[in-house]
Tab-separated table of C-alpha atoms in Angstrom:
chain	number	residue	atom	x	y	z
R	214	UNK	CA	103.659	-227.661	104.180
R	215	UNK	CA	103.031	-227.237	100.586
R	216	UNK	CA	101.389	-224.064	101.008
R	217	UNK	CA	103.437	-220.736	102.381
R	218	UNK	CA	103.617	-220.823	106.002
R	219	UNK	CA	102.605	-217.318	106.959
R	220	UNK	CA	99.306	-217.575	104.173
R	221	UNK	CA	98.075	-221.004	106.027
R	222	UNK	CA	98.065	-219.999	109.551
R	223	UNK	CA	96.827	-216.455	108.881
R	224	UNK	CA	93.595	-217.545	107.712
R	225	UNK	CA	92.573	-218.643	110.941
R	226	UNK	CA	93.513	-215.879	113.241
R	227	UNK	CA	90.478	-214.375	113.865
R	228	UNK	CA	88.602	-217.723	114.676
R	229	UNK	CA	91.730	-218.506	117.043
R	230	UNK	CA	92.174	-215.661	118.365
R	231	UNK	CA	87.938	-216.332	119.652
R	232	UNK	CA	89.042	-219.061	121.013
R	233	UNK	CA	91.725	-218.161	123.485
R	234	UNK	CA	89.604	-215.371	124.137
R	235	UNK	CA	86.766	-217.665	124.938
R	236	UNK	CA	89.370	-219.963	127.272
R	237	UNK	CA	90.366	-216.838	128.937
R	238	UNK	CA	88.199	-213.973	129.050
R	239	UNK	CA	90.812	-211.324	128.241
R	240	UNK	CA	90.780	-209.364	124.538
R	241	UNK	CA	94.246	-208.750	125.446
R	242	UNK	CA	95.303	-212.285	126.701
R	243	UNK	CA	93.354	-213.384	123.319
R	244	UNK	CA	95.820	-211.480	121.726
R	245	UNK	CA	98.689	-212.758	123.061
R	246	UNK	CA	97.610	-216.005	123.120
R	247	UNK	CA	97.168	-215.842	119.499
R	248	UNK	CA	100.788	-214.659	119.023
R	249	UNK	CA	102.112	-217.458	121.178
R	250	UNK	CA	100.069	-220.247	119.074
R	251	UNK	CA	101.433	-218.809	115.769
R	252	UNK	CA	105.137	-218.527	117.122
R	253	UNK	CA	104.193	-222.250	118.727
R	254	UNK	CA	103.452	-223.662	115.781
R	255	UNK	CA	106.161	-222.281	113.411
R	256	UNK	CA	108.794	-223.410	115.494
R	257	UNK	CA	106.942	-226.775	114.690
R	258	UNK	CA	106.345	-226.768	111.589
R	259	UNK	CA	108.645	-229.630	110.563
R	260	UNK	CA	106.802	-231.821	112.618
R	261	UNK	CA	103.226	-231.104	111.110
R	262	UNK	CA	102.712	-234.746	109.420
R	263	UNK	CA	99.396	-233.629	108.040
R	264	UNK	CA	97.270	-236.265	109.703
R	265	UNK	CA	95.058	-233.814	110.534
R	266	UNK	CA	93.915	-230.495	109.114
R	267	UNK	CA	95.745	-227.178	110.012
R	268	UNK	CA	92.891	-225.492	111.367
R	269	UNK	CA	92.469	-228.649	113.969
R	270	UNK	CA	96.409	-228.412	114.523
R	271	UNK	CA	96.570	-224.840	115.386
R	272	UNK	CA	93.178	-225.386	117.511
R	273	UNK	CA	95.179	-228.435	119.781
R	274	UNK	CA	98.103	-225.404	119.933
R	275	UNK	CA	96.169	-222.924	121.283
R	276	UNK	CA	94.372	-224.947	123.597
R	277	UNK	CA	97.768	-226.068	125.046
R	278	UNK	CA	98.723	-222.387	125.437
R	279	UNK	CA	95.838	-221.478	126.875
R	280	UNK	CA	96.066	-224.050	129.664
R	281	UNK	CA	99.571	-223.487	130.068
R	282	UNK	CA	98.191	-219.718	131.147
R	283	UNK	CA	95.346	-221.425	132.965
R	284	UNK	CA	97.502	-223.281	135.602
R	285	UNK	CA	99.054	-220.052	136.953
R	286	UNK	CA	96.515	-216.968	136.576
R	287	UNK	CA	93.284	-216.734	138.802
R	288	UNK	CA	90.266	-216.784	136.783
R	289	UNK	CA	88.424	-213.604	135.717
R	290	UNK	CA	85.599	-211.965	138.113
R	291	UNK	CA	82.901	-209.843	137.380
R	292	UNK	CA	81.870	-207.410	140.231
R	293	UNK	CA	78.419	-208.774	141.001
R	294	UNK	CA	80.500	-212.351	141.844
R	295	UNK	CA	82.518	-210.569	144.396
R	296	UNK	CA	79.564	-209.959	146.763
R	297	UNK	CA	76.198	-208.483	147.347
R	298	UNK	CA	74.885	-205.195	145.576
R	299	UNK	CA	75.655	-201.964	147.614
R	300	UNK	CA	74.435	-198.789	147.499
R	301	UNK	CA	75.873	-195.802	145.685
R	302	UNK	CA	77.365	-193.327	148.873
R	303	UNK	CA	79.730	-191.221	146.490
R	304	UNK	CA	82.811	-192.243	144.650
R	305	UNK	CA	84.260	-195.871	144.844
R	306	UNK	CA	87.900	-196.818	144.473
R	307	UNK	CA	88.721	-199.171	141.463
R	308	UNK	CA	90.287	-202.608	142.369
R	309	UNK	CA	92.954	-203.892	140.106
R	310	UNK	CA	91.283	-207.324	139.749
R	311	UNK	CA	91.994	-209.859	136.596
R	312	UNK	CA	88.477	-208.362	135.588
R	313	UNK	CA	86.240	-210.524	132.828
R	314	UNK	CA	86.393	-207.964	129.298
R	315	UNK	CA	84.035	-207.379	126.636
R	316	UNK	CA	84.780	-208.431	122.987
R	317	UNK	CA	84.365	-206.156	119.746
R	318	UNK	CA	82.087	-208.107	117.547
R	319	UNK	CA	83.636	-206.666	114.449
R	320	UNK	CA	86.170	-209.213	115.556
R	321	UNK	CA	83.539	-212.192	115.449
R	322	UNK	CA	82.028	-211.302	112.247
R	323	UNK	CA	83.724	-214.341	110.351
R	324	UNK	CA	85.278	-216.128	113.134
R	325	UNK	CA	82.892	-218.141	115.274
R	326	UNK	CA	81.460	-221.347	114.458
R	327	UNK	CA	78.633	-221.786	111.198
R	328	UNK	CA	75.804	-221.993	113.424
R	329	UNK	CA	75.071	-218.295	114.513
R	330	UNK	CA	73.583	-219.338	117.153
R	331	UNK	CA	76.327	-221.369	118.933
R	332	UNK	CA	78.428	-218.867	118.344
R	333	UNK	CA	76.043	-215.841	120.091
R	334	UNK	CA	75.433	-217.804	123.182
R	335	UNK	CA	78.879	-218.937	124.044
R	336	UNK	CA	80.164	-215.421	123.178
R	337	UNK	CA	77.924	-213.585	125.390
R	338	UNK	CA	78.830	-211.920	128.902
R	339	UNK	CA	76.839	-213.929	130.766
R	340	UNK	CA	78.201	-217.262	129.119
R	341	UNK	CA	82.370	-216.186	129.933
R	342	UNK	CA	80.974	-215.262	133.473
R	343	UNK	CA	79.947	-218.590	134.009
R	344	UNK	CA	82.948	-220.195	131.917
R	345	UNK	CA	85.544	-218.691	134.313
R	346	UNK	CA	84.050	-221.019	137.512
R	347	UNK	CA	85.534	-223.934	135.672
R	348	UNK	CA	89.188	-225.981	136.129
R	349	UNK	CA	91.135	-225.048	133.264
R	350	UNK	CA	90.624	-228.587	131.596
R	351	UNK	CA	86.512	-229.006	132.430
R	352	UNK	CA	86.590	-224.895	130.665
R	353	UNK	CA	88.382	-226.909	127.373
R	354	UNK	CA	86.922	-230.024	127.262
R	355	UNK	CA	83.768	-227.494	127.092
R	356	UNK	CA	84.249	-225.279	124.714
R	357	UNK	CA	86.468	-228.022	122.195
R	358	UNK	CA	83.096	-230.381	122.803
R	359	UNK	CA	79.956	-227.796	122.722
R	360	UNK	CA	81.507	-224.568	120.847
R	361	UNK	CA	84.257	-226.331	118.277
R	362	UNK	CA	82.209	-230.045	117.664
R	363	UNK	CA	84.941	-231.541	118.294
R	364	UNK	CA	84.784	-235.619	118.497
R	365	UNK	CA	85.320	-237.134	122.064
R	366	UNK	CA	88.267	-239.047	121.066
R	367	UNK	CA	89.789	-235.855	119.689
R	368	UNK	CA	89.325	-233.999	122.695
R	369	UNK	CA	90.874	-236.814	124.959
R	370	UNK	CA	93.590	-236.910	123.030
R	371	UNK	CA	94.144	-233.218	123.075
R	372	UNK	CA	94.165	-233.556	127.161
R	373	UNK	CA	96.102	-236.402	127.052
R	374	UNK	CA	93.478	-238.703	128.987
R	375	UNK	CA	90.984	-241.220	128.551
R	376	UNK	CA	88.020	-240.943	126.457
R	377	UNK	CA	85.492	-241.775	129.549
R	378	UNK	CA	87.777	-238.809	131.713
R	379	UNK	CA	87.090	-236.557	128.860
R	380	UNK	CA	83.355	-237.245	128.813
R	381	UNK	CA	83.446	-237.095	132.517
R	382	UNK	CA	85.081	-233.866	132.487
R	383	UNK	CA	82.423	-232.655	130.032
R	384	UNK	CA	79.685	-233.380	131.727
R	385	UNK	CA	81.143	-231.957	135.012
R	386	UNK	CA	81.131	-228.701	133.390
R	387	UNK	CA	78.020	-228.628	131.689
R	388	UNK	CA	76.322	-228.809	135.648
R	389	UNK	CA	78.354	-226.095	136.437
R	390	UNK	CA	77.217	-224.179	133.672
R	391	UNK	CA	73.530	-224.800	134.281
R	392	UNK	CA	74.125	-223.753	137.783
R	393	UNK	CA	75.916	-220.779	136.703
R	394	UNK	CA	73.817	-219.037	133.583
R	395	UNK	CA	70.843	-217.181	134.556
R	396	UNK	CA	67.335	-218.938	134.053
R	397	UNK	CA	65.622	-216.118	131.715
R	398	UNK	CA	69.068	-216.088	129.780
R	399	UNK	CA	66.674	-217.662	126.259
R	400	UNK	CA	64.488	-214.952	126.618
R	401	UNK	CA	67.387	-211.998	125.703
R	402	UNK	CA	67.397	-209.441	122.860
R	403	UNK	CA	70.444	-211.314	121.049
R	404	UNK	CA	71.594	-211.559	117.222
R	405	UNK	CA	71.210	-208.291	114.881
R	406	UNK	CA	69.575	-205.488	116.533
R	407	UNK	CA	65.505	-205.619	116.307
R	408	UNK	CA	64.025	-201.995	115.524
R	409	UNK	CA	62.496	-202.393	119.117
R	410	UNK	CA	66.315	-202.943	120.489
R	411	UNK	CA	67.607	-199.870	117.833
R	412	UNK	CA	64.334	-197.663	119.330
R	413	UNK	CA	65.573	-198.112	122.988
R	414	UNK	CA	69.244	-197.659	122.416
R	415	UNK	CA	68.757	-194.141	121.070
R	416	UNK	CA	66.389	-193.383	124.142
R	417	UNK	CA	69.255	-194.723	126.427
R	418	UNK	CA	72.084	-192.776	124.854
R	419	UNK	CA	69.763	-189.409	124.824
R	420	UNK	CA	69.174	-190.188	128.424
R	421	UNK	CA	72.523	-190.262	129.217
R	422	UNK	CA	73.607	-187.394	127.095
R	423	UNK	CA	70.559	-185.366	128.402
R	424	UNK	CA	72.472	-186.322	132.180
R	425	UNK	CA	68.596	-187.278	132.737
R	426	UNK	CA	68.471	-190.374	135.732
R	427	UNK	CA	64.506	-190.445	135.506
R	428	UNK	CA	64.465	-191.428	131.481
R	429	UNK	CA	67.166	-193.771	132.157
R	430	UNK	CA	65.124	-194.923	134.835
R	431	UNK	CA	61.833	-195.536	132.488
R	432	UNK	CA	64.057	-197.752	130.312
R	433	UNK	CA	64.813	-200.223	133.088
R	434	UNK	CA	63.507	-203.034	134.551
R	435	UNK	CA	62.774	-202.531	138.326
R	436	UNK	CA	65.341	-205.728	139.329
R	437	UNK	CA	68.010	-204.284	136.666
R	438	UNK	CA	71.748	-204.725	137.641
R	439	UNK	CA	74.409	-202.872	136.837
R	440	UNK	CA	78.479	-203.655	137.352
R	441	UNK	CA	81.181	-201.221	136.393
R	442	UNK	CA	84.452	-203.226	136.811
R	443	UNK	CA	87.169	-202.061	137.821
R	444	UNK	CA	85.073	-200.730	140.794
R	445	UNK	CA	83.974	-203.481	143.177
R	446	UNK	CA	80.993	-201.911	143.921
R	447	UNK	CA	77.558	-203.335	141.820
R	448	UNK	CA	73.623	-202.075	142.120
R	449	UNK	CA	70.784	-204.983	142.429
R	450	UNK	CA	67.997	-202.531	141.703
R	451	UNK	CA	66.615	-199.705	139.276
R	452	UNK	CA	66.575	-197.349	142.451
R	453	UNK	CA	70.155	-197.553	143.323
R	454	UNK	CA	70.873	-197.737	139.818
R	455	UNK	CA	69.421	-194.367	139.830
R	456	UNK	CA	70.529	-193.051	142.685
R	457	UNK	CA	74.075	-193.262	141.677
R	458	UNK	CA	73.471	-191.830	138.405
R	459	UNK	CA	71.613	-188.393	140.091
R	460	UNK	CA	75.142	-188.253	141.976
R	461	UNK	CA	76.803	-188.833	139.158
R	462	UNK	CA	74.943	-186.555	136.160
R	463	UNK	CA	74.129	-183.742	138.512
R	464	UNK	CA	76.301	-180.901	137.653
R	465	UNK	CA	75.326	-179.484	141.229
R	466	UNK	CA	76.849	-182.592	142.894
R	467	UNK	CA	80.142	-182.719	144.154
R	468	UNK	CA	80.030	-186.387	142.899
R	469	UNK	CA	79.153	-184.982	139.864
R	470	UNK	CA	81.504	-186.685	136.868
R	471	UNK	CA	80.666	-185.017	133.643
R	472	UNK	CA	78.643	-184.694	130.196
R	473	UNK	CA	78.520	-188.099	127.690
R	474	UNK	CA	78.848	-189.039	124.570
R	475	UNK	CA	77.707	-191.770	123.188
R	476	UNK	CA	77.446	-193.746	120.120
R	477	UNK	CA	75.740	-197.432	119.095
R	478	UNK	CA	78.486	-200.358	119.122
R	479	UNK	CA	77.806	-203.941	119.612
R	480	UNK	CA	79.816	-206.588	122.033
R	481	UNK	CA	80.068	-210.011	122.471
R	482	UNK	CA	76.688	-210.368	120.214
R	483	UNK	CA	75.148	-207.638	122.895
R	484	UNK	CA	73.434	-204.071	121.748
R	485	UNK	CA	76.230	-201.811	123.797
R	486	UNK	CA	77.272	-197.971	123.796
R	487	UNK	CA	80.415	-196.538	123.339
R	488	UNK	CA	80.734	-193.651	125.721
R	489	UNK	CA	83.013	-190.579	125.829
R	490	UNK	CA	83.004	-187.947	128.928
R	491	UNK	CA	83.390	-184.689	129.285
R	492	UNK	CA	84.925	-184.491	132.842
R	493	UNK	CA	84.081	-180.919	134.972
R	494	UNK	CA	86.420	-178.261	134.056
R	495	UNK	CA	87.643	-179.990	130.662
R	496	UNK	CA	87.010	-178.792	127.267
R	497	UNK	CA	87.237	-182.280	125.091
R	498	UNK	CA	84.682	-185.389	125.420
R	499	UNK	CA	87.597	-188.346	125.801
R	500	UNK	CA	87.260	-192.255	125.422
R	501	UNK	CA	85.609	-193.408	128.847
R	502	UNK	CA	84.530	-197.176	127.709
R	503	UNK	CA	81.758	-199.579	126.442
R	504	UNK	CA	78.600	-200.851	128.126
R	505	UNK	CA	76.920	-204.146	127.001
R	506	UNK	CA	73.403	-204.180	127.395
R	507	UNK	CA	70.612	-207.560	128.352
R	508	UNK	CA	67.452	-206.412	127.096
R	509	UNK	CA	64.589	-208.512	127.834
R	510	UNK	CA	60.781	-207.656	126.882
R	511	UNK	CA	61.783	-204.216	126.032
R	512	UNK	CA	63.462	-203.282	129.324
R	513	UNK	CA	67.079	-203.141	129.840
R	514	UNK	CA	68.179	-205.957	132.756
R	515	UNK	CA	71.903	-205.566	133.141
R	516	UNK	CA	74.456	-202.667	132.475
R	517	UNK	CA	77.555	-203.640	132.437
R	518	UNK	CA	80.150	-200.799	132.026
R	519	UNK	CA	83.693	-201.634	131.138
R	520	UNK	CA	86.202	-198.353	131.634
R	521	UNK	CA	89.207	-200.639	130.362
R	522	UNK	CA	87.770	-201.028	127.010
R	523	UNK	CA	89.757	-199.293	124.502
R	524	UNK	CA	88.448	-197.458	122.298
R	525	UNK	CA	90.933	-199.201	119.564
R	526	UNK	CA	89.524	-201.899	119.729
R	527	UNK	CA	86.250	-201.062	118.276
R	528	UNK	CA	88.072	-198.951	115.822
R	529	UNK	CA	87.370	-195.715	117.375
R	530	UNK	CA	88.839	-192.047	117.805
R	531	UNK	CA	90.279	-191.428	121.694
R	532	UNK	CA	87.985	-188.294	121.790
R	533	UNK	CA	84.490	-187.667	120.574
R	534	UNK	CA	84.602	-186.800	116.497
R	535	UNK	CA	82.791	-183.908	116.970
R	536	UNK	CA	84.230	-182.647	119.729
R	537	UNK	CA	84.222	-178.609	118.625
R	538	UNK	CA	80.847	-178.397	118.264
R	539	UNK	CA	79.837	-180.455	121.637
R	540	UNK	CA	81.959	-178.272	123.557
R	541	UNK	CA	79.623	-176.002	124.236
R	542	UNK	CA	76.910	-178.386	124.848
């Protein structure tokens, strides 16, 4: 390589670093992942003849790592995939599950695909939900076909099959997705926030800080879901939806969890909160997670609330800035 090693494959980090997080639905598997292709492809470096580019080369590297992780970890679950919606009866245990995660999108801007539009539907929740039902080699010939453009001699040869197995496999998955993603999915607030979107985000987040269930409740859609891995347990409905969150916000309630913070933060192309918590009894507001929002005709449709978000990897503080002055609030 003419070029210095470190200064070609850096370049493409972020976009790789997408990828494997797009193969395996774990920020921090991404990561690793990422690591692994680099540290795959220096010890290789001798061998790159330059018949193709480096971008494609370290794409065919981290595809093989990623399906080397494939073969031996279950795939990732969302709660709502587990089993039907329950209702809230106080608090739920968490489940230490190999639980789907969000993505920052200050780590997309940059690093998906030109189209904008490819790259905000096969980045979004709903999309990695239904990309984890797939065999690990349907999931790439997938994503290295519909995401990356990639030729269907190319991707064969990445697999190591036959050009009609690859197509087959392709196709396979494509039923699976349309099986998988929900019907209405066209119809979502998606792309840069709308002032409609903006308007109902600063509602939700005064709702929440307020510890008011009945505005939250005017901002949902009477079928709206809401999942909050690592607990098992997921609501079908605006009233149990509710429910759980008058248990939850009332200070009176021995279920009662605490005051939020909360500030604007996007996700996996999603309009999402960053929320901090006061617990009862404490004095600072501390990093409690990030919750993606589907917002569709104005009403939010699905919360989902991820506690093992950090708050690094938006690029946040681990307790609310202005903590001093909202202890008293």
């Amino acid at each position: 390589m003419g070029e210095d090693f470190e200064t070609l494959v850096e370049r493409h980090r972020r976009e790789i670093q997408v990828h494997c997080y797009r193969m395996l639905g774990s920020l921090a598997d991404a990561e690793d992942l990422t690591q692994e292709t680099f540290l795959r492809a220096w010890k290789a470096r001798d061998s790159f003849e330059g018949r193709a580019s480096v971008r494609t080369w370290l794409y065919r590297i981290a595809t093989n790592a990623c399906l080397d992780v494939l073969a031996r970890r279950p795939r990732r679950v969302l709660p709502d995939q587990l089993g039907p919606a329950g209702e809230p009866a106080g608090p739920v245990t968490a489940v230490d599950l190999p639980w789907l995660e969000p993505y920052p999108d200050r780590l997309l801007d940059g690093a998906g695909p030109a189209d904008a539009v490819v790259e905000r539907e096969t980045i979004e929740l709903a999309y990695l939900a239904a990309v984890q039902y797939l065999p690990p080699r349907q999931r790439a010939a997938l994503i290295l076909r519909d995401v990356l453009g990639w030729s269907a001699k190319e991707t064969a040869s990445l697999l190591e099959t036959s050009v009609a197995s690859a197509n087959s496999a392709l196709q396979r998955a494509r039923a699976t997705l349309r099986e998988r993603l929900p019907a209405r999915r066209a119809e979502w607030t998606a792309g840069d926030p709308t002032a409609e979107e903006t308007a109902l985000l600063k509602r939700f987040i005064a709702a929440y800080q307020d510890g008011d269930p009945a505005a939250v409740a005017r901002l949902l859609r009477a079928d709206a879901q809401a999942i909050m891995p690592p607990y098992p347990l997921w609501f079908g409905n605006r009233a149990s939806i509710i429910h759980a969150l008058s248990l939850s916000m009332d200070p009176a309630s021995p279920h009662c969890i605490g005051r939020f913070r909360m500030r604007p933060v996007r996700a996996n192309r999603q309009p999402a909160v960053a929320g901090y918590l006061r617990r009862p009894g404490e004095r600072e507001y501390r990093w409690f997670g990030v919750t993606l929002l589907t917002i569709e005709d104005g009403l939010i449709t699905a919360m989902a609330a991820f506690e093992s978000a950090t708050a690094a990897a938006w690029d946040l503080p681990a307790t609310w800035p202005g903590d001093r002055d909202a202890r008293s609030a």
